[in-house]
mmCIF file of C-alpha atoms in Angstrom:
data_model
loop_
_atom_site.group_PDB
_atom_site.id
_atom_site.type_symbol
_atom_site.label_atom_id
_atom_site.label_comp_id
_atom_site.label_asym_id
_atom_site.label_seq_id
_atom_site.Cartn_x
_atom_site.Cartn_y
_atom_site.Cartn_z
ATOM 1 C CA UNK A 1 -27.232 163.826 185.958
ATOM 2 C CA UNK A 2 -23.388 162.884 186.098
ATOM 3 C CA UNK A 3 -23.857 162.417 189.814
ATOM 4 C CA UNK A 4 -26.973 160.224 189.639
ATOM 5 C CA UNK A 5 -25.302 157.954 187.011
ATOM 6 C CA UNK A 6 -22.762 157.306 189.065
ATOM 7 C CA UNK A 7 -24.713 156.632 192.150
ATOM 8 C CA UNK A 8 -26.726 154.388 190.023
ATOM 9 C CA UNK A 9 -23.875 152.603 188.610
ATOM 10 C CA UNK A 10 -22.400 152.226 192.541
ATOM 11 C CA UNK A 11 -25.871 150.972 193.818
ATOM 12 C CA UNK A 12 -25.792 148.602 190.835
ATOM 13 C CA UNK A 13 -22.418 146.872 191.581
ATOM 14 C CA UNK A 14 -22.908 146.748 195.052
ATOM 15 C CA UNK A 15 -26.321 144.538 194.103
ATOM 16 C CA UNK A 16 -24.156 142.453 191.646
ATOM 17 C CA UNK A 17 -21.396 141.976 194.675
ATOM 18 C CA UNK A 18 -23.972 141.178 197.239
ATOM 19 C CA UNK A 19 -25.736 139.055 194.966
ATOM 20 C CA UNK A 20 -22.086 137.051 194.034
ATOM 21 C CA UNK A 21 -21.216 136.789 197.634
ATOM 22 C CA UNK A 22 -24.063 135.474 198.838
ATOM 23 C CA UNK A 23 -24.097 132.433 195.714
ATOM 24 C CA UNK A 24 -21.265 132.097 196.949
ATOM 25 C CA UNK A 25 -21.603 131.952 201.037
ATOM 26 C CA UNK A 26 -24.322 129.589 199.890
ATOM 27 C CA UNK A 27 -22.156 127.203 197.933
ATOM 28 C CA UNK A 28 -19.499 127.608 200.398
ATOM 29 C CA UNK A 29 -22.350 126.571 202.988
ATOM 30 C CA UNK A 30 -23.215 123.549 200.934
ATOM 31 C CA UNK A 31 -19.842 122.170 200.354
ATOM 32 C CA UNK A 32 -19.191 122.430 204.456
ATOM 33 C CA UNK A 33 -22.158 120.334 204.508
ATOM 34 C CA UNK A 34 -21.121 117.950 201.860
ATOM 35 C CA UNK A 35 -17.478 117.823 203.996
ATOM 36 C CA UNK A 36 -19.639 117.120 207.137
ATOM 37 C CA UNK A 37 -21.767 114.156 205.714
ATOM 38 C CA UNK A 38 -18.634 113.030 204.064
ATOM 39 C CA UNK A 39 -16.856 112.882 207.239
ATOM 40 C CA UNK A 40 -19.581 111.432 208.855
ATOM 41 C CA UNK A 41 -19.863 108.682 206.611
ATOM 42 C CA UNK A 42 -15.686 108.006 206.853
ATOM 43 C CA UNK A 43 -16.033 108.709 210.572
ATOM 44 C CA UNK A 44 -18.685 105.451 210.491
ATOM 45 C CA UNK A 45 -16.903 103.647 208.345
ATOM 46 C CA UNK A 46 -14.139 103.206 210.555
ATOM 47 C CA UNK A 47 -16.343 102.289 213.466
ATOM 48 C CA UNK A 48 -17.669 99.424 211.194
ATOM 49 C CA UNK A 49 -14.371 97.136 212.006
ATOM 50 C CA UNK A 50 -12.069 96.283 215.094
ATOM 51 C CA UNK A 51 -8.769 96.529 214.804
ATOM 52 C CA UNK A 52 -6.974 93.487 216.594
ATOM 53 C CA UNK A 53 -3.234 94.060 217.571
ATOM 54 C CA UNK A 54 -0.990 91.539 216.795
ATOM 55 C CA UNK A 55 3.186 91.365 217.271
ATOM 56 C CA UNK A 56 5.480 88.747 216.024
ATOM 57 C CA UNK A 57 9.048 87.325 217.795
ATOM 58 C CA UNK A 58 11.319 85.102 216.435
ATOM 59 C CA UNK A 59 9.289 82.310 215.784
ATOM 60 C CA UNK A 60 6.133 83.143 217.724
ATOM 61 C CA UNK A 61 3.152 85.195 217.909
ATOM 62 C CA UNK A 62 3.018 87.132 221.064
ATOM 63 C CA UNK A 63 -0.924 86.383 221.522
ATOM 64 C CA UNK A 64 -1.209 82.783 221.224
ATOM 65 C CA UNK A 65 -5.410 82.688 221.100
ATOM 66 C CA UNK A 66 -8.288 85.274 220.575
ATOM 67 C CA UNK A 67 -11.727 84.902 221.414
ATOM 68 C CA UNK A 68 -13.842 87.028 219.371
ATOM 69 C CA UNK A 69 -17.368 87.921 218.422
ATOM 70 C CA UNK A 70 -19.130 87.618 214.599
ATOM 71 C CA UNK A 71 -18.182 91.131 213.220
ATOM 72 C CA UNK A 72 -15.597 92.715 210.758
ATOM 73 C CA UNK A 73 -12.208 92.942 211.856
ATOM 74 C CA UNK A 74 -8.886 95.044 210.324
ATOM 75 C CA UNK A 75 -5.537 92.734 211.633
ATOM 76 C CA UNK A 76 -2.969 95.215 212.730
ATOM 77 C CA UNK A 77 0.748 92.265 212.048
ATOM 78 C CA UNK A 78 3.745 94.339 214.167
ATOM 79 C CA UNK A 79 7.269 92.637 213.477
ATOM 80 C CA UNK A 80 9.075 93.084 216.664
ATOM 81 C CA UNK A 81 12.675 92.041 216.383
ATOM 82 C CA UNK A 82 12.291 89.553 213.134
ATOM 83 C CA UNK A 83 15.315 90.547 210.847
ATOM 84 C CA UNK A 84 13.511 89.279 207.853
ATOM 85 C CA UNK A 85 9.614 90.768 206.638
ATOM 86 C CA UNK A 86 6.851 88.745 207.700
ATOM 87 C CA UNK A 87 3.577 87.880 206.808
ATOM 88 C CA UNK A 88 0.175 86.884 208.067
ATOM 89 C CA UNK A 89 -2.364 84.170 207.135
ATOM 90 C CA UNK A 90 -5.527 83.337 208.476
ATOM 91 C CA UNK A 91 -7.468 80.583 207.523
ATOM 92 C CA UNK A 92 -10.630 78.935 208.350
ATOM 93 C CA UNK A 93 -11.804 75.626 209.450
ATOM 94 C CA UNK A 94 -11.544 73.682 205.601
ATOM 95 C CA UNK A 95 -7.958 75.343 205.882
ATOM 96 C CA UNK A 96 -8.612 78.312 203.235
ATOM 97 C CA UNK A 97 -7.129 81.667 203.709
ATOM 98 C CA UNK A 98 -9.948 84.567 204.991
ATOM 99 C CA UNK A 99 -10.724 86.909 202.704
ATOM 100 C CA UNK A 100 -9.198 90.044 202.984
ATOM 101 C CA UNK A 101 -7.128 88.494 205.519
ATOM 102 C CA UNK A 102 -3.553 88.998 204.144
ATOM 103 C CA UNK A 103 -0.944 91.875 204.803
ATOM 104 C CA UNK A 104 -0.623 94.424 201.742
ATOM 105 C CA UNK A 105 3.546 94.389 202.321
ATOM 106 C CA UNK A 106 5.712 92.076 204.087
ATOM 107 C CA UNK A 107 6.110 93.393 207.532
ATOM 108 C CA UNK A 108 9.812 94.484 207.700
ATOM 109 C CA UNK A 109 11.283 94.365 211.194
ATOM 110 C CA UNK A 110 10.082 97.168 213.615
ATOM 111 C CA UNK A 111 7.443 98.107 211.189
ATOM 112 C CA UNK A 112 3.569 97.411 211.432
ATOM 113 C CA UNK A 113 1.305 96.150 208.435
ATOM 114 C CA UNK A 114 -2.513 96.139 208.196
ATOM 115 C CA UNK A 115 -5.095 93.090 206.585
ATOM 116 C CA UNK A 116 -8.452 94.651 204.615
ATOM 117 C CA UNK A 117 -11.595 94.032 206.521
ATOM 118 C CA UNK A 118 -11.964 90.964 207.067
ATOM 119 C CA UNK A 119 -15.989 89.231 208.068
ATOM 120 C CA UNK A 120 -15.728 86.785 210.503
ATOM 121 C CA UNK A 121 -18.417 84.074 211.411
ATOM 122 C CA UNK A 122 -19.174 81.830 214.470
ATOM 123 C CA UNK A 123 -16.344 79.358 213.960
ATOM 124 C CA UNK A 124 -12.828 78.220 214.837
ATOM 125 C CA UNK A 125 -9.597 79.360 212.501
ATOM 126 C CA UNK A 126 -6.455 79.549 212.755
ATOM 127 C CA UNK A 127 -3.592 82.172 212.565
ATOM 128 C CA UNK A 128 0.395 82.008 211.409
ATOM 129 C CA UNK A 129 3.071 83.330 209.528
ATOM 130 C CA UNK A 130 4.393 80.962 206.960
ATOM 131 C CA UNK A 131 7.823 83.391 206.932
ATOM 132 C CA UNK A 132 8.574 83.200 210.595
ATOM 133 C CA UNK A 133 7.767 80.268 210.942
ATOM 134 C CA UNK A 134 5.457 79.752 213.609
ATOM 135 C CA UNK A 135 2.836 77.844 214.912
ATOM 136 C CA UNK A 136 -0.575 77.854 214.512
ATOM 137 C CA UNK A 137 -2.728 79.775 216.791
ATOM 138 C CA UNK A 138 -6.476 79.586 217.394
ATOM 139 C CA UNK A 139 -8.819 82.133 217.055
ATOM 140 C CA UNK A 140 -12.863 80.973 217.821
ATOM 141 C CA UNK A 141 -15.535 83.444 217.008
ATOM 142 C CA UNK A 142 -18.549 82.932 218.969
#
């Protein structure tokens, strides 16, 4: 009877431990899935912008005109050899900055700052930094 009680009580955990490991290969399953989608969906996001490389010199912007297409656009401001931070503005044909369209930091010599996503629509604007100084460039969207 001793023996049987103990076999009973073995088969019974081993049910309770299958039973646990399986909840939780399932959940384990789930949460992959949930990591999957989520990286997915970041994976998208970032293919829902272009990133446009841009470098400053003292006093100029190396690109002096863009063409572009309608779209969303991320504005990647590299300070080449400016001893001061710099900064970038965009603004659109009544002369208003973009939104989204400014630098989070000054951009600090040999470093590289990024603008939020900024929408851009058929159109001509304009590009500059107000610290360098420099000119302003065009940039048409069509």
């Amino acid at each position: 009877m001793k023996n049987f009680l103990s076999l009973l009580a073995l088969v019974l955990f081993a049910a309770i431990f299958s039973t646990t490991a399986n909840a939780q290969s399932a959940t384990m399953d789930k949460m992959d899935k949930m990591d999957a989608k989520h990286g997915e969906t970041m994976m998208a996001d970032k293919a829902d912008y272009t990133v446009i490389k841009l470098s400053q010199s003292e006093g100029v912007y190396n690109t002096e005109s863009l063409t572009l297409a309608p779209g969303k656009y991320v504005f990647e401001v590299t300070n080449l050899e400016v001893d001061k931070g710099l900064g970038f503005y965009l603004q659109d044909a009544t002369e208003a900055q973009v939104a989204n369209s400014g630098v989070a930091a000054l951009v600090e010599k040999g470093k590289t700052q990024r603008t939020g996503v900024v929408t851009l629509t058929e159109g001509t604007y304009q590009y500059s930094c107000p610290l360098n100084p420099t000119p302003h460039y065009t940039l048409t969207v069509k």
